Coordinates of C-alpha atoms in Angstrom, one line a residue:
Chain C
M1 CA 6.0 -1.0 -29.9
D2 CA 4.0 -2.6 -27.1
D3 CA 1.4 -0.1 -25.9
T4 CA -0.6 -2.6 -23.9
F5 CA -2.0 -1.0 -20.7
T6 CA -0.1 -1.9 -17.6
F7 CA -0.9 -1.4 -14.0
P8 CA 1.9 -1.3 -11.3
V9 CA 1.3 -3.6 -8.4
N10 CA 2.4 -3.0 -4.9
V11 CA 3.2 -6.4 -3.5
R12 CA 2.5 -6.5 0.2
Y13 CA 4.7 -8.3 2.7
L14 CA 1.7 -10.2 4.0
E15 CA 1.0 -11.6 0.5
V16 CA 4.3 -13.6 0.5
D17 CA 3.8 -17.0 2.1
A18 CA 6.2 -19.4 3.8
Q19 CA 7.5 -20.5 0.4
G20 CA 8.8 -17.0 -0.1
V21 CA 6.6 -16.1 -3.0
V22 CA 3.2 -14.4 -3.4
F23 CA 0.4 -16.9 -2.5
N24 CA -1.7 -17.8 -5.5
M25 CA -4.9 -16.1 -4.6
W26 CA -3.4 -12.6 -4.5
Y27 CA -3.0 -12.6 -8.3
L28 CA -6.8 -12.4 -8.5
A29 CA -6.7 -9.3 -6.3
Y30 CA -4.1 -7.8 -8.6
F31 CA -6.2 -8.6 -11.7
D32 CA -9.3 -7.0 -10.1
D33 CA -7.4 -3.8 -9.4
A34 CA -5.9 -3.9 -12.9
M35 CA -9.3 -4.4 -14.6
T36 CA -10.7 -1.4 -12.8
A37 CA -7.7 0.7 -13.7
Y38 CA -7.9 -0.4 -17.3
L39 CA -11.5 0.7 -17.6
A40 CA -10.8 4.0 -15.9
H41 CA -7.8 4.5 -18.2
R42 CA -10.1 4.0 -21.2
G43 CA -12.6 6.5 -20.0
L44 CA -15.0 4.5 -17.8
P45 CA -14.4 4.8 -14.0
Y46 CA -16.1 1.9 -12.3
D47 CA -18.5 4.0 -10.3
E48 CA -19.7 5.7 -13.5
M49 CA -20.6 2.2 -14.8
T50 CA -22.4 1.2 -11.6
A51 CA -24.2 4.6 -11.5
A52 CA -25.5 3.8 -15.0
G53 CA -26.9 0.6 -13.5
H54 CA -24.3 -1.9 -14.8
D55 CA -21.9 -4.1 -12.9
V56 CA -19.7 -7.0 -14.0
M57 CA -19.4 -10.5 -12.6
L58 CA -16.8 -13.2 -13.1
V59 CA -17.9 -16.5 -14.7
H60 CA -14.5 -18.0 -15.5
T61 CA -10.9 -17.3 -14.7
E62 CA -7.7 -19.2 -15.3
L63 CA -4.1 -18.6 -14.3
D64 CA -0.8 -20.1 -15.5
W65 CA 2.2 -19.6 -13.4
H66 CA 5.6 -19.6 -15.1
G67 CA 7.4 -18.4 -11.9
G68 CA 6.9 -16.8 -8.6
V69 CA 7.0 -13.2 -7.4
A70 CA 9.0 -12.1 -4.3
W71 CA 8.2 -9.2 -2.0
N72 CA 10.4 -6.6 -3.5
D73 CA 9.9 -7.5 -7.1
P74 CA 8.7 -4.6 -9.2
I75 CA 5.8 -6.0 -11.2
V76 CA 3.1 -4.7 -13.5
V77 CA -0.1 -6.3 -14.7
A78 CA -0.7 -5.9 -18.4
V79 CA -4.4 -5.9 -19.4
S80 CA -6.0 -6.3 -22.8
L81 CA -9.3 -7.3 -24.3
A82 CA -9.1 -10.8 -25.6
R83 CA -12.7 -11.3 -26.8
L84 CA -15.9 -9.2 -27.0
G85 CA -19.1 -11.2 -27.2
S86 CA -22.7 -10.0 -27.0
T87 CA -23.2 -10.9 -23.4
S88 CA -19.7 -11.6 -22.1
F89 CA -16.2 -10.3 -22.6
T90 CA -12.8 -11.7 -21.9
L91 CA -9.8 -9.9 -20.5
D92 CA -6.2 -11.1 -20.7
F93 CA -3.8 -10.3 -17.9
Q94 CA 0.0 -10.8 -17.6
V95 CA 2.1 -10.3 -14.6
R96 CA 5.3 -8.9 -16.0
R97 CA 8.7 -8.4 -14.2
A98 CA 11.4 -6.7 -16.2
G99 CA 9.7 -7.7 -19.4
E100 CA 9.4 -11.4 -18.5
V101 CA 5.8 -12.9 -18.2
V102 CA 5.6 -14.5 -14.7
V103 CA 1.9 -15.3 -14.6
D104 CA -0.8 -15.4 -17.4
G105 CA -4.4 -14.8 -16.5
R106 CA -7.6 -14.8 -18.5
T107 CA -11.0 -13.9 -17.1
V108 CA -14.5 -14.0 -18.6
Y109 CA -17.0 -11.5 -17.3
V110 CA -20.7 -11.0 -17.8
V111 CA -22.6 -7.8 -17.3
I112 CA -25.4 -7.7 -14.7
G113 CA -27.8 -5.0 -13.6
T114 CA -27.2 -3.4 -10.2
D115 CA -30.9 -3.7 -9.6
G116 CA -30.8 -7.5 -9.4
S117 CA -32.3 -8.0 -12.8
G118 CA -29.5 -10.4 -13.8
K119 CA -27.5 -10.7 -17.0
R120 CA -27.8 -8.3 -19.8
P121 CA -26.1 -7.5 -23.2
I122 CA -22.9 -5.5 -22.9
P123 CA -24.0 -1.8 -22.8
D124 CA -22.4 0.7 -25.2
L125 CA -20.5 2.6 -22.6
L126 CA -18.7 -0.5 -21.6
R127 CA -18.2 -1.8 -25.2
D128 CA -16.6 1.5 -26.0
A129 CA -14.3 1.4 -23.0
L130 CA -13.2 -2.2 -23.6
G131 CA -11.6 -1.3 -26.9
P132 CA -10.4 -3.5 -29.8
E133 CA -9.7 -7.2 -29.3
R134 CA -6.0 -7.7 -28.8
P135 CA -5.4 -11.0 -26.9
L136 CA -2.1 -11.4 -25.1
R137 CA -1.9 -15.0 -26.0
P138 CA -3.8 -17.3 -28.5
L139 CA -7.5 -17.9 -27.6
Chain W
M1 CA -13.3 -24.2 36.1
D2 CA -12.8 -21.9 33.1
D3 CA -16.1 -22.0 31.1
T4 CA -15.1 -19.0 28.9
F5 CA -16.5 -19.5 25.4
T6 CA -13.8 -20.5 22.9
F7 CA -13.9 -20.6 19.1
P8 CA -11.5 -22.9 17.2
V9 CA -9.5 -21.2 14.5
N10 CA -8.4 -22.8 11.3
V11 CA -5.1 -21.1 10.5
R12 CA -4.6 -21.0 6.8
Y13 CA -1.3 -21.5 5.1
L14 CA -1.6 -18.2 3.3
E15 CA -1.9 -16.4 6.6
V16 CA 1.7 -17.3 7.6
D17 CA 4.2 -14.8 6.3
A18 CA 7.8 -15.1 5.4
Q19 CA 8.7 -14.9 9.1
G20 CA 6.9 -18.2 9.6
V21 CA 4.2 -16.9 11.8
V22 CA 0.6 -15.6 11.2
F23 CA 0.8 -12.1 9.9
N24 CA -0.6 -9.6 12.4
M25 CA -3.8 -8.5 10.6
W26 CA -5.3 -12.0 10.5
Y27 CA -5.9 -12.0 14.2
L28 CA -8.6 -9.4 13.6
A29 CA -10.2 -11.8 11.1
Y30 CA -10.1 -14.5 13.9
F31 CA -11.6 -12.1 16.4
D32 CA -14.4 -11.1 14.0
D33 CA -15.3 -14.7 13.5
A34 CA -15.1 -15.4 17.2
M35 CA -17.3 -12.5 18.1
T36 CA -20.0 -13.7 15.7
A37 CA -19.7 -17.2 17.1
Y38 CA -19.9 -15.9 20.6
L39 CA -23.2 -14.0 20.0
A40 CA -24.7 -17.0 18.2
H41 CA -23.6 -19.3 21.0
R42 CA -25.4 -17.0 23.4
G43 CA -28.6 -17.0 21.4
L44 CA -28.2 -14.2 18.9
P45 CA -27.2 -15.2 15.4
Y46 CA -25.8 -12.2 13.6
D47 CA -28.5 -12.1 10.9
E48 CA -31.2 -12.0 13.6
M49 CA -29.5 -8.9 15.0
T50 CA -29.3 -7.2 11.6
A51 CA -32.9 -8.3 10.7
A52 CA -33.9 -6.5 13.9
G53 CA -32.3 -3.4 12.5
H54 CA -29.1 -3.4 14.5
D55 CA -25.4 -3.8 13.5
V56 CA -22.1 -3.3 15.3
M57 CA -19.1 -1.2 14.4
L58 CA -15.6 -1.2 15.8
V59 CA -14.4 2.1 17.4
H60 CA -11.3 0.8 19.1
T61 CA -9.2 -2.4 19.1
E62 CA -5.9 -3.3 20.7
L63 CA -3.7 -6.4 20.4
D64 CA -0.8 -7.6 22.5
W65 CA 1.4 -10.3 21.1
H66 CA 3.2 -12.6 23.5
G67 CA 4.2 -15.0 20.8
G68 CA 3.6 -16.2 17.3
V69 CA 1.3 -18.8 15.8
A70 CA 2.6 -21.2 13.2
W71 CA 0.6 -22.9 10.4
N72 CA -0.3 -26.2 12.2
D73 CA -0.8 -24.8 15.7
P74 CA -4.1 -25.8 17.1
I75 CA -5.5 -22.5 18.5
V76 CA -8.7 -21.2 19.9
V77 CA -10.0 -17.7 20.5
A78 CA -11.6 -17.2 23.9
V79 CA -14.2 -14.4 24.0
S80 CA -15.7 -12.7 27.0
L81 CA -17.6 -9.5 27.7
A82 CA -15.3 -7.0 29.4
R83 CA -17.5 -4.1 29.8
L84 CA -21.1 -3.2 29.0
G85 CA -21.9 0.5 28.7
S86 CA -25.0 2.3 27.6
T87 CA -23.9 2.9 24.0
S88 CA -20.8 0.7 23.7
F89 CA -19.5 -2.7 24.8
T90 CA -16.1 -4.2 25.0
L91 CA -15.1 -7.7 24.2
D92 CA -11.9 -9.4 25.4
F93 CA -10.2 -12.0 23.1
Q94 CA -7.4 -14.4 23.8
V95 CA -5.7 -16.6 21.3
R96 CA -4.8 -19.7 23.3
R97 CA -2.6 -22.6 22.3
A98 CA -2.5 -25.5 24.7
G99 CA -3.6 -23.3 27.5
E100 CA -1.0 -20.6 26.9
V101 CA -2.2 -17.1 25.9
V102 CA -0.4 -16.2 22.7
V103 CA -2.2 -13.0 21.8
D104 CA -4.5 -10.7 23.8
G105 CA -7.1 -8.6 22.1
R106 CA -9.7 -6.1 23.3
T107 CA -12.3 -4.4 21.1
V108 CA -14.8 -1.7 21.7
Y109 CA -18.0 -1.8 19.6
V110 CA -20.9 0.6 19.2
V111 CA -24.3 -0.3 17.9
I112 CA -25.6 1.4 14.8
G113 CA -28.8 1.2 12.9
T114 CA -28.8 -0.8 9.6
D115 CA -30.9 2.0 8.2
G116 CA -28.1 4.5 8.4
S117 CA -29.5 6.3 11.4
G118 CA -26.2 6.1 13.2
K119 CA -25.4 5.2 16.8
R120 CA -28.0 4.0 19.3
P121 CA -28.2 2.5 22.8
I122 CA -27.5 -1.2 23.0
P123 CA -30.8 -2.9 22.4
D124 CA -32.1 -5.5 24.8
L125 CA -31.6 -8.5 22.5
L126 CA -27.9 -7.7 22.3
R127 CA -27.6 -6.8 25.9
D128 CA -29.1 -10.2 26.9
A129 CA -26.8 -12.0 24.5
L130 CA -23.6 -10.3 25.7
G131 CA -24.0 -11.7 29.2
P132 CA -22.3 -10.8 32.4
E133 CA -19.1 -8.7 32.5
R134 CA -16.1 -11.1 32.9
P135 CA -13.0 -9.4 31.5
L136 CA -10.1 -11.7 30.6
R137 CA -7.6 -9.2 31.9
P138 CA -7.8 -6.1 34.1
L139 CA -9.6 -3.1 32.5
Chain I
M1 CA 3.8 23.2 7.9
D2 CA 3.1 19.5 8.3
D3 CA 6.0 17.6 6.8
T4 CA 4.9 14.2 8.2
F5 CA 5.7 11.4 5.9
T6 CA 2.6 10.0 4.1
F7 CA 2.1 6.9 2.1
P8 CA -0.7 6.7 -0.5
V9 CA -2.9 3.7 -0.1
N10 CA -4.6 1.9 -2.9
V11 CA -7.9 0.6 -1.4
R12 CA -8.9 -2.6 -3.1
Y13 CA -12.5 -3.4 -4.0
L14 CA -12.2 -6.7 -2.1
E15 CA -11.3 -4.9 1.1
V16 CA -14.7 -3.3 1.4
D17 CA -17.1 -5.5 3.2
A18 CA -20.9 -5.8 3.1
Q19 CA -21.2 -2.6 5.3
G20 CA -19.6 -0.7 2.4
V21 CA -16.5 0.3 4.2
V22 CA -13.0 -1.2 4.5
F23 CA -13.0 -4.2 6.9
N24 CA -11.0 -3.4 10.0
M25 CA -8.1 -5.8 9.5
W26 CA -6.9 -4.2 6.3
Y27 CA -5.7 -1.1 8.2
L28 CA -3.0 -3.3 9.6
A29 CA -2.0 -4.2 6.0
Y30 CA -1.9 -0.5 5.2
F31 CA 0.2 0.3 8.3
D32 CA 2.7 -2.5 7.5
D33 CA 3.2 -1.1 4.0
A34 CA 3.5 2.4 5.3
M35 CA 6.1 1.4 7.9
T36 CA 8.2 -0.2 5.2
A37 CA 7.9 2.9 3.0
Y38 CA 8.7 5.2 5.9
L39 CA 12.0 3.3 6.6
A40 CA 12.9 3.3 3.0
H41 CA 12.1 7.0 2.7
R42 CA 14.5 7.6 5.6
G43 CA 17.3 5.7 4.0
L44 CA 16.7 2.1 5.2
P45 CA 15.1 -0.2 2.7
Y46 CA 13.7 -3.2 4.5
D47 CA 15.9 -5.8 2.9
E48 CA 19.0 -3.8 3.8
M49 CA 17.9 -4.1 7.5
T50 CA 17.3 -7.8 7.2
A51 CA 20.6 -8.3 5.3
A52 CA 22.3 -6.7 8.3
G53 CA 20.7 -9.4 10.4
H54 CA 17.8 -7.4 12.0
D55 CA 14.1 -7.7 11.7
V56 CA 11.2 -6.2 13.5
M57 CA 8.2 -7.8 15.3
L58 CA 5.0 -6.3 16.6
V59 CA 4.3 -6.6 20.3
H60 CA 1.4 -4.2 20.6
T61 CA -0.9 -2.3 18.2
E62 CA -4.0 -0.2 18.7
L63 CA -6.5 1.4 16.4
D64 CA -9.2 4.0 16.8
W65 CA -11.8 4.5 14.2
H66 CA -13.3 7.9 13.7
G67 CA -15.0 7.0 10.5
G68 CA -15.0 4.5 7.6
V69 CA -13.2 4.4 4.3
A70 CA -15.0 3.6 1.1
W71 CA -13.6 2.0 -2.1
N72 CA -12.8 5.1 -4.1
D73 CA -11.7 7.3 -1.2
P74 CA -8.2 8.8 -1.8
I75 CA -6.4 8.1 1.5
V76 CA -2.9 8.3 2.7
V77 CA -1.3 6.9 5.8
A78 CA 0.9 9.3 7.8
V79 CA 3.7 7.7 9.7
S80 CA 5.8 9.2 12.5
L81 CA 8.1 8.0 15.3
A82 CA 6.2 8.3 18.6
R83 CA 8.8 6.9 21.0
L84 CA 12.3 5.4 20.8
G85 CA 13.3 3.1 23.6
S86 CA 16.4 1.0 24.0
T87 CA 14.8 -2.2 22.9
S88 CA 11.5 -1.1 21.4
F89 CA 10.1 1.7 19.3
T90 CA 6.6 3.0 18.7
L91 CA 5.2 4.3 15.4
D92 CA 2.1 6.4 15.0
F93 CA -0.1 6.0 12.0
Q94 CA -3.0 8.1 10.8
V95 CA -5.3 7.3 7.9
R96 CA -6.1 10.7 6.4
R97 CA -8.7 11.6 3.8
A98 CA -8.7 15.2 2.6
G99 CA -6.9 16.3 5.7
E100 CA -9.4 14.5 8.1
V101 CA -8.1 11.8 10.3
V102 CA -10.2 8.7 9.8
V103 CA -8.3 6.2 11.7
D104 CA -5.5 6.5 14.3
G105 CA -3.0 3.7 14.8
R106 CA -0.1 3.1 17.2
T107 CA 2.2 0.1 17.0
V108 CA 5.1 -1.0 19.3
Y109 CA 7.9 -3.0 17.6
V110 CA 10.8 -4.8 19.0
V111 CA 13.9 -5.7 17.1
I112 CA 14.9 -9.4 16.6
G113 CA 17.7 -11.1 15.0
T114 CA 17.0 -12.9 11.7
D115 CA 19.2 -15.7 13.0
G116 CA 16.6 -16.7 15.7
S117 CA 18.6 -15.1 18.5
G118 CA 15.6 -13.2 19.7
K119 CA 15.3 -9.6 20.9
R120 CA 18.2 -7.2 20.8
P121 CA 18.8 -3.4 21.3
I122 CA 17.8 -1.2 18.5
P123 CA 20.8 -1.1 16.1
D124 CA 22.2 2.2 15.0
L125 CA 21.2 1.9 11.4
L126 CA 17.5 1.6 12.5
R127 CA 17.8 4.2 15.1
D128 CA 19.1 6.6 12.5
A129 CA 16.3 5.8 10.1
L130 CA 13.6 6.2 12.7
G131 CA 14.4 9.8 13.2
P132 CA 13.3 12.2 16.0
E133 CA 10.3 11.5 18.2
R134 CA 7.3 13.3 16.9
P135 CA 4.1 11.6 18.1
L136 CA 0.9 12.3 16.1
R137 CA -1.2 12.3 19.2
P138 CA -0.4 12.4 23.0
L139 CA 1.4 9.4 24.3
Chain B
M1 CA -23.3 -43.2 -3.3
D2 CA -21.0 -40.2 -3.5
D3 CA -18.1 -40.7 -1.2
T4 CA -16.0 -37.8 -2.5
F5 CA -14.0 -36.1 0.2
T6 CA -15.5 -32.9 1.3
F7 CA -14.1 -30.1 3.5
P8 CA -16.4 -27.7 5.3
V9 CA -15.6 -24.0 4.8
N10 CA -16.1 -21.3 7.3
V11 CA -17.0 -18.3 5.1
R12 CA -15.8 -15.2 6.9
Y13 CA -17.7 -11.9 7.0
L14 CA -14.7 -10.1 5.5
E15 CA -14.6 -12.3 2.5
V16 CA -18.0 -11.0 1.3
D17 CA -17.6 -7.9 -0.8
A18 CA -19.9 -5.0 -1.6
Q19 CA -21.8 -7.2 -4.1
G20 CA -22.9 -9.3 -1.1
V21 CA -21.1 -12.5 -2.3
V22 CA -17.6 -14.0 -1.6
F23 CA -15.0 -12.1 -3.6
N24 CA -13.4 -14.4 -6.2
M25 CA -9.9 -14.8 -4.8
W26 CA -11.1 -16.4 -1.6
Y27 CA -12.1 -19.6 -3.4
L28 CA -8.4 -20.2 -4.0
A29 CA -7.9 -19.9 -0.2
Y30 CA -10.7 -22.5 0.3
F31 CA -9.1 -24.8 -2.3
D32 CA -5.7 -24.6 -0.6
D33 CA -7.2 -25.6 2.7
A34 CA -9.2 -28.3 1.1
M35 CA -6.2 -29.7 -0.7
T36 CA -4.2 -29.9 2.6
A37 CA -7.2 -31.6 4.3
Y38 CA -7.6 -34.0 1.5
L39 CA -4.0 -35.2 1.7
A40 CA -4.2 -35.4 5.5
H41 CA -7.4 -37.4 5.2
R42 CA -5.7 -39.8 2.9
G43 CA -2.8 -40.3 5.3
L44 CA -0.3 -37.6 4.3
P45 CA -0.2 -34.6 6.6
Y46 CA 1.4 -31.7 4.8
D47 CA 4.3 -31.3 7.2
E48 CA 5.1 -35.0 6.8
M49 CA 5.4 -34.4 3.1
T50 CA 7.7 -31.3 3.5
A51 CA 9.7 -33.2 6.2
A52 CA 10.4 -35.8 3.5
G53 CA 11.8 -33.0 1.3
H54 CA 8.8 -32.5 -1.0
D55 CA 6.5 -29.6 -1.6
V56 CA 3.9 -28.7 -4.2
M57 CA 3.5 -25.7 -6.4
L58 CA 0.6 -24.5 -8.6
V59 CA 1.3 -24.2 -12.3
H60 CA -2.3 -23.8 -13.5
T61 CA -5.7 -23.2 -12.0
E62 CA -9.1 -22.5 -13.4
L63 CA -12.5 -21.6 -11.8
D64 CA -16.0 -21.5 -13.1
W65 CA -18.7 -19.7 -11.2
H66 CA -22.2 -20.9 -11.5
G67 CA -23.4 -18.8 -8.6
G68 CA -22.3 -16.8 -5.6
V69 CA -21.9 -17.6 -2.0
A70 CA -23.2 -15.4 0.8
W71 CA -21.9 -15.0 4.3
N72 CA -24.1 -17.6 6.1
D73 CA -24.2 -20.2 3.4
P74 CA -23.1 -23.6 4.6
I75 CA -20.7 -24.8 1.9
V76 CA -18.2 -27.6 1.5
V77 CA -15.4 -28.0 -0.9
A78 CA -15.3 -31.5 -2.6
V79 CA -11.8 -32.6 -3.6
S80 CA -10.9 -35.4 -6.0
L81 CA -7.9 -36.5 -8.1
A82 CA -8.6 -35.7 -11.7
R83 CA -5.3 -36.8 -13.3
L84 CA -2.0 -38.2 -12.1
G85 CA 1.0 -37.7 -14.4
S86 CA 4.6 -38.5 -13.9
T87 CA 5.6 -35.0 -12.8
S88 CA 2.3 -33.2 -12.2
F89 CA -1.1 -34.0 -10.8
T90 CA -4.5 -32.3 -11.1
L91 CA -7.1 -31.9 -8.4
D92 CA -10.7 -31.1 -9.0
F93 CA -12.6 -28.9 -6.6
Q94 CA -16.3 -28.2 -6.2
V95 CA -17.9 -25.7 -3.9
R96 CA -21.2 -27.3 -3.0
R97 CA -24.2 -25.8 -1.2
A98 CA -27.0 -28.2 -0.3
G99 CA -25.9 -30.5 -3.1
E100 CA -25.7 -27.8 -5.7
V101 CA -22.4 -27.0 -7.4
V102 CA -21.7 -23.3 -7.0
V103 CA -18.1 -23.1 -8.2
D104 CA -16.0 -25.6 -10.1
G105 CA -12.2 -25.5 -9.8
R106 CA -9.3 -27.4 -11.3
T107 CA -5.7 -27.0 -10.3
V108 CA -2.5 -28.5 -11.7
Y109 CA 0.4 -29.0 -9.3
V110 CA 4.0 -29.9 -9.7
V111 CA 6.2 -31.4 -7.0
I112 CA 9.4 -29.5 -6.0
G113 CA 12.2 -30.1 -3.6
T114 CA 12.1 -28.1 -0.4
D115 CA 15.9 -27.8 -0.9
G116 CA 15.5 -25.6 -3.9
S117 CA 16.4 -28.4 -6.4
G118 CA 13.3 -27.7 -8.5
K119 CA 10.8 -30.0 -10.1
R120 CA 10.9 -33.8 -9.5
P121 CA 8.8 -36.9 -10.2
I122 CA 5.8 -37.4 -7.9
P123 CA 7.2 -39.3 -4.9
D124 CA 5.5 -42.6 -3.9
L125 CA 4.2 -41.2 -0.6
L126 CA 2.3 -38.5 -2.4
R127 CA 1.2 -40.9 -5.2
D128 CA -0.3 -43.2 -2.6
A129 CA -2.0 -40.4 -0.9
L130 CA -3.5 -38.9 -4.1
G131 CA -5.5 -42.1 -4.7
P132 CA -7.3 -43.2 -7.9
E133 CA -8.2 -40.8 -10.7
R134 CA -11.8 -39.7 -10.3
P135 CA -12.4 -36.4 -12.0
L136 CA -15.4 -34.4 -10.9
R137 CA -16.1 -33.2 -14.4
P138 CA -14.8 -34.2 -17.9
L139 CA -11.1 -33.6 -18.5

């Protein structure tokens, strides 16, 4: 059974461009929402993380489109930890429509201090929330 | 001669929706850019204003559409001071294409302190930059 | 009892600007979503309307801000028919947070043909869906 | 001498998030604009391409952030052809600020018919416009 966390996305009319499909940048908006929901689902609401002095920052992201999403398509974004390093972690995202993978995403984050002190090792509260490594496609 | 300040807008492909015209909310993005350019043009770069401890906040805005804007349309946003009060001011905006007014906008701003102290009278440096009252349509 | 239709909004992190509140244009994104949800709730899914050859277009909108919305604020958008004319209709919107009205919105729409034939009287299927006039604030 | 094509970007206030830097998705908006400007600069305005029955679609994109961009930063996006295949091509993008590379991007496009006929070999008019392969970083 697939128990990967999924986040339902509300595709807005304005996100669909003249080609009739969601414009590419909006997937990064979906992934950002899904990342936050994933952490909250695993016990770490985002503002609890920042209240503890930690924030995350993207250093790399990649997307592969296998198809397009139209306005009324019911889609979800699946989120899973792909890799947990000492100072960075990688999340896998999949935009799914009726079980089909429409877009694959992968993002590498680093942890920074909210006090401007820069990069730091992944703190325990975040490490615990991220869970076990279960990439959605080969690394 | 019409010497109203105008700001050229770069309409992005992503801003055009499935109806083939710019989605309504983007006009507020254009107006925000045009407001900043207007103040800078009149001697008050935005960061100079905030460095002096002042910021502005919208309390009211209204838009009237007379037509739509397509992706490659060369448009400008005209900006003019419509009304200068003691604690608020009103800017008029017009999206113009080849001399035709496509969209009318009007926005009321109040001045706030960047220190969280709330509303305050319009400071002199902003009053000077806003210039004379010259509404683009009747008040 | 207030049985006004409400639509829950998912405020995205990216919609909050450097002032720490939702940037003004995103409210029009919320209203657009809420309008669609309102029609669907009242029996007229948007694609059923367009399949019947009708679409709607904004001719006027206005917003009044009474406060700001932060990232984690649980907000809803209330939607109600304010006025039903022969060729246009007006919807009222209210962004509500814990019962407080944070932003008021009012939008006038006209009906157009999807075939490019321009404006037309409000068709019965839309008139039925719009329901009785119940403005959220004085006209 | 570096004669790579560059496109000046107007960073909007709304694109800066609560962290004080441009939110990640907007770079894809910049790249889309820069791609269009690149083609036009090399003799192929986008609507000439679509009028000839061709359009392009993203199949892959990746971004690497080396830093963040603030509201008033004067940035340009450099664009160069990285690879020209028979049915796809790859563009390299670099967000540059005062000569420093702040973000690297790379996007793979395929060509599709505007008539819904799907993928097709890269047509000559596009091949000519894309120019010689000059990747901005190793492939």
